[in-house]
mmCIF file of C-alpha atoms in Angstrom:
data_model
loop_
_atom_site.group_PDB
_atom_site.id
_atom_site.type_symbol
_atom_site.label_atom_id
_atom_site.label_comp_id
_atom_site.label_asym_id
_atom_site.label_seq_id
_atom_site.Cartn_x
_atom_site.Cartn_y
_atom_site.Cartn_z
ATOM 1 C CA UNK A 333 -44.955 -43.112 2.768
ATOM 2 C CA UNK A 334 -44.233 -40.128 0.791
ATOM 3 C CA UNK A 335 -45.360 -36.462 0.361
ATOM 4 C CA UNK A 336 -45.020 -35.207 -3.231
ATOM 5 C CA UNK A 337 -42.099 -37.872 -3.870
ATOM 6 C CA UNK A 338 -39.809 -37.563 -0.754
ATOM 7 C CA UNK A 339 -39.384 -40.281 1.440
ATOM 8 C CA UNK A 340 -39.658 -39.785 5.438
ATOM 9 C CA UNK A 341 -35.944 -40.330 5.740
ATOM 10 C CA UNK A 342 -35.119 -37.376 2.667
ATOM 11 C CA UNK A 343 -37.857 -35.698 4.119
ATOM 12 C CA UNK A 344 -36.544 -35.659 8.055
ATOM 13 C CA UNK A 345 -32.825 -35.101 6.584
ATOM 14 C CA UNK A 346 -33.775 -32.139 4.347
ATOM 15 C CA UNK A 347 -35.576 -30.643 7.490
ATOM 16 C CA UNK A 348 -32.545 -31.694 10.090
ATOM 17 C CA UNK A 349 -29.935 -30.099 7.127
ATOM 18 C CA UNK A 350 -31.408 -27.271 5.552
ATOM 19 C CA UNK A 351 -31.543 -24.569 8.356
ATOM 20 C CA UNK A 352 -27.789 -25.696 8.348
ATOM 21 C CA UNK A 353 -27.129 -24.850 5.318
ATOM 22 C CA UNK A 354 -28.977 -21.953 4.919
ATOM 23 C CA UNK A 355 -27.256 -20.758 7.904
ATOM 24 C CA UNK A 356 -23.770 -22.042 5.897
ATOM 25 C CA UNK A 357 -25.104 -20.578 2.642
ATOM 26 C CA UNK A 358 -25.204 -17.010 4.962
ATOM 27 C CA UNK A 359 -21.989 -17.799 6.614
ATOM 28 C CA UNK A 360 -20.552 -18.246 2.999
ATOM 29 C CA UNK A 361 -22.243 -14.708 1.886
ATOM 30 C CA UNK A 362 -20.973 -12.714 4.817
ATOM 31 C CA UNK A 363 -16.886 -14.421 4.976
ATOM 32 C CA UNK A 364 -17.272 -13.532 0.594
ATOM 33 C CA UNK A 365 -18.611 -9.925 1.440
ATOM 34 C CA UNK A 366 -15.841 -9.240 4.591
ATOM 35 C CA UNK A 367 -13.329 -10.484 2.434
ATOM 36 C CA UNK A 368 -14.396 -7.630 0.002
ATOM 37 C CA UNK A 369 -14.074 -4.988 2.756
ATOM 38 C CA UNK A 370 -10.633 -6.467 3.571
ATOM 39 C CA UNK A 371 -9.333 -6.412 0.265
ATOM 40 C CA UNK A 372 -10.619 -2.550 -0.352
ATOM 41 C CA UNK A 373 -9.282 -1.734 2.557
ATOM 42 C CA UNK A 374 -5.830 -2.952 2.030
ATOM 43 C CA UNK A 375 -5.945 -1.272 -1.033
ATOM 44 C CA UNK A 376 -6.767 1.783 0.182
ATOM 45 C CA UNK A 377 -3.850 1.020 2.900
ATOM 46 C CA UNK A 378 -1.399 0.449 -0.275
ATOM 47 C CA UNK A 379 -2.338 3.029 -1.604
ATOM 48 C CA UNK A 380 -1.797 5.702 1.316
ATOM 49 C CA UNK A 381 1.627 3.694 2.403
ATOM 50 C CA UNK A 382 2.860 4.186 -1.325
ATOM 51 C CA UNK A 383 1.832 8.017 -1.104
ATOM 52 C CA UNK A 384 3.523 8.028 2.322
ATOM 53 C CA UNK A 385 6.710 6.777 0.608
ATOM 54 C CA UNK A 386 6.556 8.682 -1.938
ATOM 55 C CA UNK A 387 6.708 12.099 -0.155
ATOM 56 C CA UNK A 388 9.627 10.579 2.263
ATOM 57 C CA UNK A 389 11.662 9.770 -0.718
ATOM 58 C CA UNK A 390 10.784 12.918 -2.328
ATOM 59 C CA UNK A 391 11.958 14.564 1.458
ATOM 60 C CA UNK A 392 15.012 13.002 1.468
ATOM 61 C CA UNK A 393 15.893 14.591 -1.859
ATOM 62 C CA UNK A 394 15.237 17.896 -0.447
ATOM 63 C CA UNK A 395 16.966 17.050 2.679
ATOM 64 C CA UNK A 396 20.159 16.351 0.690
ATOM 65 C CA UNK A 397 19.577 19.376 -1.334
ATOM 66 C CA UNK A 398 18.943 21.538 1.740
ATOM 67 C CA UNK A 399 22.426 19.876 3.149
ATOM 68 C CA UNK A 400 23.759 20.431 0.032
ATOM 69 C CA UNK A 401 22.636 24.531 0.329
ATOM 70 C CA UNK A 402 23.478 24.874 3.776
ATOM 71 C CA UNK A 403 27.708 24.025 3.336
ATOM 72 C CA UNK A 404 27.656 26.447 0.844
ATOM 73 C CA UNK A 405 26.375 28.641 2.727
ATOM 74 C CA UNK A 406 28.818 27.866 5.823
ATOM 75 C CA UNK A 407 31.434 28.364 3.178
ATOM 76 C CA UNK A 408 30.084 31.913 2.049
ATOM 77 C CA UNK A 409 30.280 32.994 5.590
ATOM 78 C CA UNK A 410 33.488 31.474 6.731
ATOM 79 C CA UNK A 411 34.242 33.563 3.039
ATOM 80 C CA UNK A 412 32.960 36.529 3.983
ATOM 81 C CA UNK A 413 34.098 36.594 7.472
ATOM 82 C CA UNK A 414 37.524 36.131 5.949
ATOM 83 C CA UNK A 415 36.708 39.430 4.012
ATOM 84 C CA UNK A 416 35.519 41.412 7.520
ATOM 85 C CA UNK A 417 38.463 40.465 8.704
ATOM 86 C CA UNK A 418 40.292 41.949 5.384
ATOM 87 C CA UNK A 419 38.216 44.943 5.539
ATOM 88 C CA UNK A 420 38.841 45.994 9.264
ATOM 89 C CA UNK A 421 42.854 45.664 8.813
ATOM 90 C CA UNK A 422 42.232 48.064 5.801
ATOM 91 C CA UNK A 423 40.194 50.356 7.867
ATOM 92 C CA UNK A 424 43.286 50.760 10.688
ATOM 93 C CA UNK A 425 45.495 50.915 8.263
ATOM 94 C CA UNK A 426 43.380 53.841 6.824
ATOM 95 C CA UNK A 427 42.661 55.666 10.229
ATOM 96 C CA UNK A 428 47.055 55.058 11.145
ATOM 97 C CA UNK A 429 47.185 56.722 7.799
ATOM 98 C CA UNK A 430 44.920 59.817 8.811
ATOM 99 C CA UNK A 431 46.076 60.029 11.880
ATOM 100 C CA UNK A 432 49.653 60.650 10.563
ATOM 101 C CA UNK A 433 48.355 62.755 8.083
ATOM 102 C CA UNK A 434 46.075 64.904 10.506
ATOM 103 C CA UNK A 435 49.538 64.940 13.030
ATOM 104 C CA UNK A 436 52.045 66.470 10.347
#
């Protein structure tokens, strides 16, 4: 008892099986195409996080260099506070001078 060469028993396993595997052959498709959104996403995640590093190395650079900018200018005020300093002894030394001179 055939139909077109199957047997009953191929024919009632084929029917049994193949809406499993056509719902395996589906499963199969969609895991294959998620994994493809994964992966693309990751890269676009490696991509960003390597960006991201980028501009935190290239901050730290400037942060050193800012450092770097900011003790000299500490020095160039401790320098030129030095220099007030200098500058207002001259100054009373110039007004004791006038004064003397205005007095005589």
């Amino acid at each position: 008892m055939s139909v077109e060469g199957l047997h009953a028993i191929e024919l009632a396993a084929h029917t049994l099986l193949s809406g499993s595997l056509d719902n395996l052959n589906e499963n199969f498709d969609s895991l294959n195409q998620s994994q493809v959104i994964i992966l693309t996403r990751l890269k676009i995640i490696e991509k960003r996080l390597s960006d991201y590093k980028q501009i935190l190395e290239d901050n730290n650079i400037n942060e050193r260099e800012l450092s770097d900018r900011f003790t000299k200018i500490k020095e160039l005020r401790k320098r030129l506070d030095v220099c007030i300093k200098t500058l207002e002894r001259v100054e009373q030394r110039v007004d004791r001078m006038n004064t003397k001179l205005d007095s005589n």
